Short mmCIF file of C-alpha atoms in Angstrom, two decimals:
data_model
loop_
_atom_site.label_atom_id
_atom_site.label_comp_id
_atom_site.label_asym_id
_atom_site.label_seq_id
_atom_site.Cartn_x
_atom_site.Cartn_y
_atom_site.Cartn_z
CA UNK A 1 60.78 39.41 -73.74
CA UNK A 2 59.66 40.76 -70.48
CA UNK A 3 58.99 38.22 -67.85
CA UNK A 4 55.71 37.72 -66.26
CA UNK A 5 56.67 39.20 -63.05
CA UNK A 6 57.90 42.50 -64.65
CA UNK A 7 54.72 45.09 -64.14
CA UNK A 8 53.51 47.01 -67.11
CA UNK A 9 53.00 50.91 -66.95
CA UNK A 10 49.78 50.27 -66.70
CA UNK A 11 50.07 48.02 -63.81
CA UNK A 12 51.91 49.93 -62.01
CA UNK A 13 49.41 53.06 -62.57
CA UNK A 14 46.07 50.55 -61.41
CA UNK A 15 48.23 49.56 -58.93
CA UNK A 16 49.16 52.86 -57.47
CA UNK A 17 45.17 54.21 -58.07
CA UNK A 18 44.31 51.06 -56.03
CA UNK A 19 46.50 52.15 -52.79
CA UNK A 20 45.52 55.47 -53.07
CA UNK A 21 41.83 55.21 -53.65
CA UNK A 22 41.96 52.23 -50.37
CA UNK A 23 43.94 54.84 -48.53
CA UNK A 24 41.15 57.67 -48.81
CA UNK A 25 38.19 55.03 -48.08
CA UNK A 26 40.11 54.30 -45.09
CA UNK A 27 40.05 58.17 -43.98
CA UNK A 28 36.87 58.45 -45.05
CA UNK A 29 35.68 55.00 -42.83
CA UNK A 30 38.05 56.51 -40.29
CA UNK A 31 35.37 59.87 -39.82
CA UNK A 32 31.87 58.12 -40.09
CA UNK A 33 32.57 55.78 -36.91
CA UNK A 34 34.42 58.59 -35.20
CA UNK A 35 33.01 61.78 -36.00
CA UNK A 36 28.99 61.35 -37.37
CA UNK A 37 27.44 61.36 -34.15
CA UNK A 38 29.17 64.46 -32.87
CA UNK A 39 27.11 66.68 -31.11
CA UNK A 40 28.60 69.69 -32.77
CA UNK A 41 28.14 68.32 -36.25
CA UNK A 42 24.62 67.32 -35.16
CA UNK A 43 24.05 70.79 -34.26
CA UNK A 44 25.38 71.94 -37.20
CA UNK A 45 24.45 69.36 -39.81
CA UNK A 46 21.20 68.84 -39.27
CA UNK A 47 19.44 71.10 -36.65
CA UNK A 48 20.99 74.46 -37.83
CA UNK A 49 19.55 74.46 -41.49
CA UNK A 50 16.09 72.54 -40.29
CA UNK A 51 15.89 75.59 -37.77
CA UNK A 52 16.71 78.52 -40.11
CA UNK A 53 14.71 76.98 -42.90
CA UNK A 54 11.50 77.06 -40.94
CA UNK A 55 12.11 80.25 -39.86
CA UNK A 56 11.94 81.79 -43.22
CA UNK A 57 9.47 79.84 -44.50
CA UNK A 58 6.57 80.00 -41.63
CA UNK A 59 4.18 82.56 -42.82
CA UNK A 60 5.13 82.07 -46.91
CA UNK A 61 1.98 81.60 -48.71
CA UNK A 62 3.15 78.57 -50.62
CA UNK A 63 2.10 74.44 -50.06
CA UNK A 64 5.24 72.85 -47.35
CA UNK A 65 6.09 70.41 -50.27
CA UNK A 66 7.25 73.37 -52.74
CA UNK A 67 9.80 74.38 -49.93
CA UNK A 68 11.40 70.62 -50.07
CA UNK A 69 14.20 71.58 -52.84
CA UNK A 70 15.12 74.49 -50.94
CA UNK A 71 15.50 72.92 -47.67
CA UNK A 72 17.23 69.65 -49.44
CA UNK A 73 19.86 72.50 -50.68
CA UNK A 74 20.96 73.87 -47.41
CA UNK A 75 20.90 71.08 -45.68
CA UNK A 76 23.35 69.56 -48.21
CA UNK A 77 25.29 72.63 -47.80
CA UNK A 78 25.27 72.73 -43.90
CA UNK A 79 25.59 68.54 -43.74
CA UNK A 80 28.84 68.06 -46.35
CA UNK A 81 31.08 70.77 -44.81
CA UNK A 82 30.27 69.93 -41.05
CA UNK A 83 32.21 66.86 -40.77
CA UNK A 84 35.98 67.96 -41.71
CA UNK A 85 36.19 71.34 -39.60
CA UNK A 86 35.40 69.76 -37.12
CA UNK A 87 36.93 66.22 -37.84
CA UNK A 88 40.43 67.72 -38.60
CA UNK A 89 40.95 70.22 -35.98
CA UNK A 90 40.46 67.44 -33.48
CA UNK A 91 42.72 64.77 -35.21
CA UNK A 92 45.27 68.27 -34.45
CA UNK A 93 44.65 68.50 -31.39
CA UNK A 94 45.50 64.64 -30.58
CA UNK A 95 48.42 64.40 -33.12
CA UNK A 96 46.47 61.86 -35.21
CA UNK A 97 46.29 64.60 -38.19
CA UNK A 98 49.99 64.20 -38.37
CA UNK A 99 50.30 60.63 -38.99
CA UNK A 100 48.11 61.02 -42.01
CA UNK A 101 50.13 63.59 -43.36
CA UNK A 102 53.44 61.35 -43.10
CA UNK A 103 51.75 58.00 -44.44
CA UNK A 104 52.80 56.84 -47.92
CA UNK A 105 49.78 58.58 -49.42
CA UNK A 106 49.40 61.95 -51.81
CA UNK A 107 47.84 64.63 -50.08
CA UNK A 108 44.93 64.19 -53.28
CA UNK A 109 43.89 61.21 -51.70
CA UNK A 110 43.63 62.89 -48.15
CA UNK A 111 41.53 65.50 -49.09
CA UNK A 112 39.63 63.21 -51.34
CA UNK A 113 39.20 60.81 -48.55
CA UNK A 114 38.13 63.36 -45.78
CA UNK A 115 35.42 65.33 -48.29
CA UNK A 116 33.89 61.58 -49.06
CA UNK A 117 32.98 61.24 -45.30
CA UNK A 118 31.13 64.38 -45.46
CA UNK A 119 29.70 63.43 -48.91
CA UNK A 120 28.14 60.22 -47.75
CA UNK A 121 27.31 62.36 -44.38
CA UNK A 122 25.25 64.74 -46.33
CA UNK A 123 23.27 62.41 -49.01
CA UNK A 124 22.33 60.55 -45.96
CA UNK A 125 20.95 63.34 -44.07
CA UNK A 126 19.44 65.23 -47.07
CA UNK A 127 17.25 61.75 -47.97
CA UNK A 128 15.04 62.84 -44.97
CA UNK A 129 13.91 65.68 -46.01
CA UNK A 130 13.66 63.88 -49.68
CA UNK A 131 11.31 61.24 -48.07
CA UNK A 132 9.27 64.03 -46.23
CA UNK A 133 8.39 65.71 -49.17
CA UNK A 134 7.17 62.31 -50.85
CA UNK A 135 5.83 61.24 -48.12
CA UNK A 136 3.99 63.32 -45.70
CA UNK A 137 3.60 66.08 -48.63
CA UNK A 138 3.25 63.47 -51.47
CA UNK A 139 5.44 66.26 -53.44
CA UNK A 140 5.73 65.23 -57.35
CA UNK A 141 9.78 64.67 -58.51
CA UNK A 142 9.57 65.30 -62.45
CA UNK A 143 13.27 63.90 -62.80
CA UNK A 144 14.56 61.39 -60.23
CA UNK A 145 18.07 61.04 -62.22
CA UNK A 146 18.43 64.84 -62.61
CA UNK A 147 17.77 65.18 -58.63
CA UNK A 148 20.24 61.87 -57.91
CA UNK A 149 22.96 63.74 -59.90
CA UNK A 150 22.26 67.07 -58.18
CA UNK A 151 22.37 66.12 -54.81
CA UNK A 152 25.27 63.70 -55.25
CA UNK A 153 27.18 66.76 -57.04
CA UNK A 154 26.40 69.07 -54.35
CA UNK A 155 26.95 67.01 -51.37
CA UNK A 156 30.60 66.77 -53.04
CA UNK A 157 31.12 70.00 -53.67
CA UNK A 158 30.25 71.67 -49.90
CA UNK A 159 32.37 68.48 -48.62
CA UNK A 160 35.06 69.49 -50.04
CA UNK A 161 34.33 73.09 -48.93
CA UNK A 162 34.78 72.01 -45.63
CA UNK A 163 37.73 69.88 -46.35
CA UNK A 164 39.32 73.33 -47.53
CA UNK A 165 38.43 75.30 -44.39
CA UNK A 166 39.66 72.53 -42.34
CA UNK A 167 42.99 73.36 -43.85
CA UNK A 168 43.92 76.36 -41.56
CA UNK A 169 46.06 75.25 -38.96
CA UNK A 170 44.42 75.30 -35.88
CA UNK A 171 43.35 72.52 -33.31
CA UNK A 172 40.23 74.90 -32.30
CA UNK A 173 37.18 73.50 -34.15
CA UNK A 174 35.44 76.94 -33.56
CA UNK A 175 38.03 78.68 -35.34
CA UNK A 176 37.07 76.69 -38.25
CA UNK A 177 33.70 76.79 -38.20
CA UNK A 178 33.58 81.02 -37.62
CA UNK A 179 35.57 81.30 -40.86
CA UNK A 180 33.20 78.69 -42.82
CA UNK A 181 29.62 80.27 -41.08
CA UNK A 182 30.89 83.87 -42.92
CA UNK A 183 31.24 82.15 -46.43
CA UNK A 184 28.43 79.68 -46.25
CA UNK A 185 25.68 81.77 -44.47
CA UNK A 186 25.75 84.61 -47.38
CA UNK A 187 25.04 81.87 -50.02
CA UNK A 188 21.42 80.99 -48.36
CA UNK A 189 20.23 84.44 -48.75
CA UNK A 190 22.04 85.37 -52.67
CA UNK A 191 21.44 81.98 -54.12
CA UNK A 192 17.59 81.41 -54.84
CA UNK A 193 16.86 78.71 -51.67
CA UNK A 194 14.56 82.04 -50.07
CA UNK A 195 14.03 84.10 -52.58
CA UNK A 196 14.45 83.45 -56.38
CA UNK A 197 17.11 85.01 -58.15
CA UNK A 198 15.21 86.44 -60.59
CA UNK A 199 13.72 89.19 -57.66
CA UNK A 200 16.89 90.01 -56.21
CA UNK A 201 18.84 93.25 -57.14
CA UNK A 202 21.17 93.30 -60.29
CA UNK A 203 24.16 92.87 -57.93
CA UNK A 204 22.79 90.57 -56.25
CA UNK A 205 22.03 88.31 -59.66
CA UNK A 206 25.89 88.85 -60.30
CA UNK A 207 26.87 87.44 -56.65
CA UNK A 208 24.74 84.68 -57.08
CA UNK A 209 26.65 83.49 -60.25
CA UNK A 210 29.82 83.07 -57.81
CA UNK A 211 28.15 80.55 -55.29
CA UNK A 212 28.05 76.72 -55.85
CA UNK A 213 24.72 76.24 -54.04
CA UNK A 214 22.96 79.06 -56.91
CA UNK A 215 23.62 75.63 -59.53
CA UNK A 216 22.90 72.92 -56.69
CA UNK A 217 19.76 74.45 -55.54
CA UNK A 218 19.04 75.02 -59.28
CA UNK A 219 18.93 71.55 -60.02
CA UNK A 220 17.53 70.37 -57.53
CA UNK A 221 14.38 73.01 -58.33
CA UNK A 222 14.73 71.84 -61.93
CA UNK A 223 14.67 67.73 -60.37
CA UNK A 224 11.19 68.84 -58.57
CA UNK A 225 9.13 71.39 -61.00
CA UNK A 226 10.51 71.17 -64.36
CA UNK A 227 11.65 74.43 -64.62
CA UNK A 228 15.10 76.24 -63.65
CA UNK A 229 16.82 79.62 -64.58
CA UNK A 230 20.00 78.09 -65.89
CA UNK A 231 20.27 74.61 -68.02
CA UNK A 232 20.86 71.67 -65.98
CA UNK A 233 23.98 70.98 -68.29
CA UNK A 234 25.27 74.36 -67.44
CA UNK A 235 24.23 73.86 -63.62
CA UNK A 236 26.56 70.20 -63.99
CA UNK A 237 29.28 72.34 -65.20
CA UNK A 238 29.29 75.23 -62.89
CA UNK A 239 29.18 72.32 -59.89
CA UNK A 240 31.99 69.93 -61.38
CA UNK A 241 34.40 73.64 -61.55
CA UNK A 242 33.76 74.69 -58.46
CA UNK A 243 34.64 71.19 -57.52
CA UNK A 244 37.49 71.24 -59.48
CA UNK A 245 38.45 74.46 -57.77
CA UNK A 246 38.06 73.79 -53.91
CA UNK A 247 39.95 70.41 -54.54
CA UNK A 248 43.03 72.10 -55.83
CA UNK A 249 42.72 75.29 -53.20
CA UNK A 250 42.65 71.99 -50.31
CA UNK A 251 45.98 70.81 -51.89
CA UNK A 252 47.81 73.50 -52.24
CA UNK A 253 46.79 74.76 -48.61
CA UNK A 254 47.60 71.96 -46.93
CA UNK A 255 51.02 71.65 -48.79
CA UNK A 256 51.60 74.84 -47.74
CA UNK A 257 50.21 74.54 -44.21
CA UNK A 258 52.45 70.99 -43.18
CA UNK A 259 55.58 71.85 -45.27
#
């Protein structure tokens, strides 16, 4: 008979999931004291997509609280991917970056760890315009689970966007954040936040079914009106693959990038 002290399989498995899930909280503590009050990720979080959403949507002909879902959408986008290219380039610069890399953790948890910062960074952030729209504009939400799943989906997704970006090795955070402005700026204008899908060219339909924030702002519509052009099932799908996706790209770069 095994003696009491001898750990099972499965202890040794909750034991290890334990360490590593502690390990990316830590990371992920380690960026909201450090990093949340940035200027830069201020700039970029919060100001940048308030700013570019009112300047497409002064002079619409539409009530300000049917504009909430769109402008909860890119601010998720710009909030979740803000923190880490910033966050990491910095902890480069300063040689903090490379004690991470060389603690007893699995490079899953590290990029699990960093996106959560920018996860809780985003949901934050997006609640404001959230409580706006009920507030000030008294807009209706039809499905409060269906939008609590969206945004926490979403948020998740662009954070680990930017965890991904954050993966080419520089110290410059501007480096960064010119590579991630060309991907993420294109998926404002091709994904339905402006102008619905359904009235865009045919290529531009086809895009649009390549861009995470086509199913998050989808959702989020559905959350709000009721209505959406793909199935909220099919939008939770399309979100958890494309999380699935950026999470393994973020491994395998940084594997590659701090061999």
């Amino acid at each position: 008979m095994p003696s009491t002290e001898e750990k099972t399989p499965d202890g040794v498995w909750f034991e290890r999931l334990h360490h590593e899930l502690s390990a990316a909280w830590a990371i992920s503590r380690k960026d909201m004291i450090t990093y949340y009050i940035k200027p830069n990720i201020i700039v970029s979080g919060i100001l940048f997509p308030l700013f570019m959403f009112l300047a497409f949507a002064i002079g619409k002909n539409a009530p300000p609280g049917t504009l909430i879902p769109g402008l909860i959408a890119i601010t998720l986008l710009f909030s979740a991917s803000s923190i880490e290219p910033v966050s990491i380039p910095i902890e480069r610069r300063v040689k903090t970056f490379d004690r991470l890399l060389s603690a007893p953790i699995s490079l899953h948890s590290l990029v699990f760890g960093e996106s959560m910062s920018g996860f809780l960074y985003s949901l934050g952030i997006a609640c404001l315009p959230l409580l706006i729209g009920v507030v000030v504009f008294g807009t209706p939400i039809k499905h409060i689970p269906v939008l609590i799943v969206a945004m926490a989906l979403t948020a998740f997704c662009f954070a680990t966007l930017g965890t991904l970006f954050a993966a080419y090795p520089t110290e410059n955070v501007g480096e960064v954040m010119s590579m991630l402005n060309t991907f993420r700026l294109p998926l404002i204008f091709i994904s339905g936040v402006f102008i619905p899908i359904s009235e865009i060219p045919q290529i531009g339909q086809a895009i649009a079914l390549f861009s995470p924030l086509t199913y998050g702002n989808d959702m989020i519509s559905y959350a709000y009106t009721g209505t959406s052009l793909y199935s909220p099932v099919w939008d939770v799908i399309a979100l958890f693959v494309f999380i699935l996706l950026f999470q393994f790209v973020a491994n395998r770069l940084y594997k590659k990038f701090n061999e």
